[in-house]
Amino acid sequence: MCMQIENFRRPNFELVADILYWMVKLYDPETTISDRVEFEDERVEFLTGIAAFMVTKARLKLNTKKLYASDGRAVQELLKLATLLYKATKSI
């Protein structure tokens, strides 16, 4: 997956949701979070579900407002999860 920061200059919720879903599935393949994000209520449910899951399982707090904005600020939140995954692979 080759991405550039240019992808986050304009809001792109689908991209943020895809990355977030992929990283959560890497963290726990057994999770049952829906990846439907077509409508606003589905997006809110998706983000709150992921945030609740990460607080419960990894004690990692994600800012859902930044993630919903789906711009450069969302990258900060994605990096929290990416860093957690990276550290986990380095400790193995």
PDB file of C-alpha atoms in Angstrom:
ATOM      1  CA  MET A   1       0.000   0.000   0.000  1.00  0.00           C
ATOM      2  CA  CYS A   2       1.754   3.125  -1.213  1.00  0.00           C
ATOM      3  CA  MET A   3       0.255   6.340   0.180  1.00  0.00           C
ATOM      4  CA  GLN A   4       1.280   9.903   0.223  1.00  0.00           C
ATOM      5  CA  ILE A   5       0.297  12.725   2.532  1.00  0.00           C
ATOM      6  CA  GLU A   6      -1.385  14.284  -0.526  1.00  0.00           C
ATOM      7  CA  ASN A   7      -4.200  11.790   0.007  1.00  0.00           C
ATOM      8  CA  PHE A   8      -5.071  13.612   3.227  1.00  0.00           C
ATOM      9  CA  ARG A   9      -5.079  17.199   1.991  1.00  0.00           C
ATOM     10  CA  ARG A  10      -8.793  16.928   1.232  1.00  0.00           C
ATOM     11  CA  PRO A  11     -11.170  14.911   3.414  1.00  0.00           C
ATOM     12  CA  ASN A  12     -11.391  11.299   2.264  1.00  0.00           C
ATOM     13  CA  PHE A  13     -13.414   9.285   4.749  1.00  0.00           C
ATOM     14  CA  GLU A  14     -13.359   6.091   2.685  1.00  0.00           C
ATOM     15  CA  LEU A  15      -9.558   6.041   2.721  1.00  0.00           C
ATOM     16  CA  VAL A  16      -9.351   6.677   6.463  1.00  0.00           C
ATOM     17  CA  ALA A  17     -11.995   4.008   7.114  1.00  0.00           C
ATOM     18  CA  ASP A  18     -10.184   1.458   4.926  1.00  0.00           C
ATOM     19  CA  ILE A  19      -6.875   2.056   6.689  1.00  0.00           C
ATOM     20  CA  LEU A  20      -8.473   2.000  10.129  1.00  0.00           C
ATOM     21  CA  TYR A  21     -10.414  -1.197   9.411  1.00  0.00           C
ATOM     22  CA  TRP A  22      -7.290  -2.873   8.028  1.00  0.00           C
ATOM     23  CA  MET A  23      -5.199  -1.942  11.059  1.00  0.00           C
ATOM     24  CA  VAL A  24      -7.886  -3.080  13.515  1.00  0.00           C
ATOM     25  CA  LYS A  25      -8.131  -6.409  11.676  1.00  0.00           C
ATOM     26  CA  LEU A  26      -4.346  -6.739  11.945  1.00  0.00           C
ATOM     27  CA  TYR A  27      -4.614  -6.119  15.679  1.00  0.00           C
ATOM     28  CA  ASP A  28      -7.458  -8.600  16.153  1.00  0.00           C
ATOM     29  CA  PRO A  29      -8.614 -10.647  13.144  1.00  0.00           C
ATOM     30  CA  GLU A  30     -11.585 -11.943  15.146  1.00  0.00           C
ATOM     31  CA  THR A  31     -13.196  -8.514  15.626  1.00  0.00           C
ATOM     32  CA  THR A  32     -16.714  -8.091  14.275  1.00  0.00           C
ATOM     33  CA  ILE A  33     -16.807  -4.375  13.501  1.00  0.00           C
ATOM     34  CA  SER A  34     -18.892  -3.495  10.455  1.00  0.00           C
ATOM     35  CA  ASP A  35     -17.041  -1.738   7.638  1.00  0.00           C
ATOM     36  CA  ARG A  36     -20.162  -0.076   6.208  1.00  0.00           C
ATOM     37  CA  VAL A  37     -19.555   3.674   5.948  1.00  0.00           C
ATOM     38  CA  GLU A  38     -21.855   4.855   3.166  1.00  0.00           C
ATOM     39  CA  PHE A  39     -24.136   6.989   5.338  1.00  0.00           C
ATOM     40  CA  GLU A  40     -23.391   9.402   8.176  1.00  0.00           C
ATOM     41  CA  ASP A  41     -24.903   7.210  10.888  1.00  0.00           C
ATOM     42  CA  GLU A  42     -22.887   4.222   9.638  1.00  0.00           C
ATOM     43  CA  ARG A  43     -19.712   6.318   9.754  1.00  0.00           C
ATOM     44  CA  VAL A  44     -20.401   7.421  13.312  1.00  0.00           C
ATOM     45  CA  GLU A  45     -21.176   3.840  14.355  1.00  0.00           C
ATOM     46  CA  PHE A  46     -18.003   2.606  12.643  1.00  0.00           C
ATOM     47  CA  LEU A  47     -15.763   5.146  14.376  1.00  0.00           C
ATOM     48  CA  THR A  48     -17.332   4.771  17.811  1.00  0.00           C
ATOM     49  CA  GLY A  49     -17.119   0.994  17.495  1.00  0.00           C
ATOM     50  CA  ILE A  50     -13.439   1.124  16.583  1.00  0.00           C
ATOM     51  CA  ALA A  51     -12.661   3.675  19.307  1.00  0.00           C
ATOM     52  CA  ALA A  52     -14.464   1.602  21.951  1.00  0.00           C
ATOM     53  CA  PHE A  53     -12.744  -1.566  20.767  1.00  0.00           C
ATOM     54  CA  MET A  54      -9.277  -0.002  20.902  1.00  0.00           C
ATOM     55  CA  VAL A  55      -9.839   1.495  24.368  1.00  0.00           C
ATOM     56  CA  THR A  56     -11.036  -1.861  25.663  1.00  0.00           C
ATOM     57  CA  LYS A  57      -8.472  -4.128  24.009  1.00  0.00           C
ATOM     58  CA  ALA A  58      -5.356  -1.956  23.758  1.00  0.00           C
ATOM     59  CA  ARG A  59      -5.997   0.950  26.127  1.00  0.00           C
ATOM     60  CA  LEU A  60      -5.509   3.216  23.133  1.00  0.00           C
ATOM     61  CA  LYS A  61      -7.692   6.309  22.973  1.00  0.00           C
ATOM     62  CA  LEU A  62      -8.544   7.544  19.474  1.00  0.00           C
ATOM     63  CA  ASN A  63     -10.035  10.960  18.775  1.00  0.00           C
ATOM     64  CA  THR A  64     -13.120  10.181  16.692  1.00  0.00           C
ATOM     65  CA  LYS A  65     -13.616  13.825  15.705  1.00  0.00           C
ATOM     66  CA  LYS A  66     -10.209  13.922  14.053  1.00  0.00           C
ATOM     67  CA  LEU A  67     -10.845  10.593  12.361  1.00  0.00           C
ATOM     68  CA  TYR A  68     -14.229  11.766  11.096  1.00  0.00           C
ATOM     69  CA  ALA A  69     -12.615  14.898   9.641  1.00  0.00           C
ATOM     70  CA  SER A  70     -10.591  12.511   7.444  1.00  0.00           C
ATOM     71  CA  ASP A  71      -7.870  15.015   6.677  1.00  0.00           C
ATOM     72  CA  GLY A  72      -4.333  15.555   7.930  1.00  0.00           C
ATOM     73  CA  ARG A  73      -5.527  15.499  11.541  1.00  0.00           C
ATOM     74  CA  ALA A  74      -6.751  11.944  11.037  1.00  0.00           C
ATOM     75  CA  VAL A  75      -3.178  10.920  10.268  1.00  0.00           C
ATOM     76  CA  GLN A  76      -2.213  11.677  13.890  1.00  0.00           C
ATOM     77  CA  GLU A  77      -4.831   9.232  15.090  1.00  0.00           C
ATOM     78  CA  LEU A  78      -3.909   6.571  12.534  1.00  0.00           C
ATOM     79  CA  LEU A  79      -0.289   6.882  13.636  1.00  0.00           C
ATOM     80  CA  LYS A  80      -1.254   5.963  17.197  1.00  0.00           C
ATOM     81  CA  LEU A  81      -2.559   2.619  16.013  1.00  0.00           C
ATOM     82  CA  ALA A  82       0.241   2.141  13.474  1.00  0.00           C
ATOM     83  CA  THR A  83       2.833   2.765  16.200  1.00  0.00           C
ATOM     84  CA  LEU A  84       1.149   0.227  18.467  1.00  0.00           C
ATOM     85  CA  LEU A  85       1.200  -2.382  15.684  1.00  0.00           C
ATOM     86  CA  TYR A  86       4.818  -1.566  14.817  1.00  0.00           C
ATOM     87  CA  LYS A  87       5.977  -1.926  18.417  1.00  0.00           C
ATOM     88  CA  ALA A  88       4.149  -5.230  18.674  1.00  0.00           C
ATOM     89  CA  THR A  89       5.976  -6.630  15.642  1.00  0.00           C
ATOM     90  CA  LYS A  90       9.335  -5.386  16.941  1.00  0.00           C
ATOM     91  CA  SER A  91       8.851  -7.144  20.283  1.00  0.00           C
ATOM     92  CA  ILE A  92       8.304 -10.546  18.689  1.00  0.00           C
TER      93      ILE A  92
END
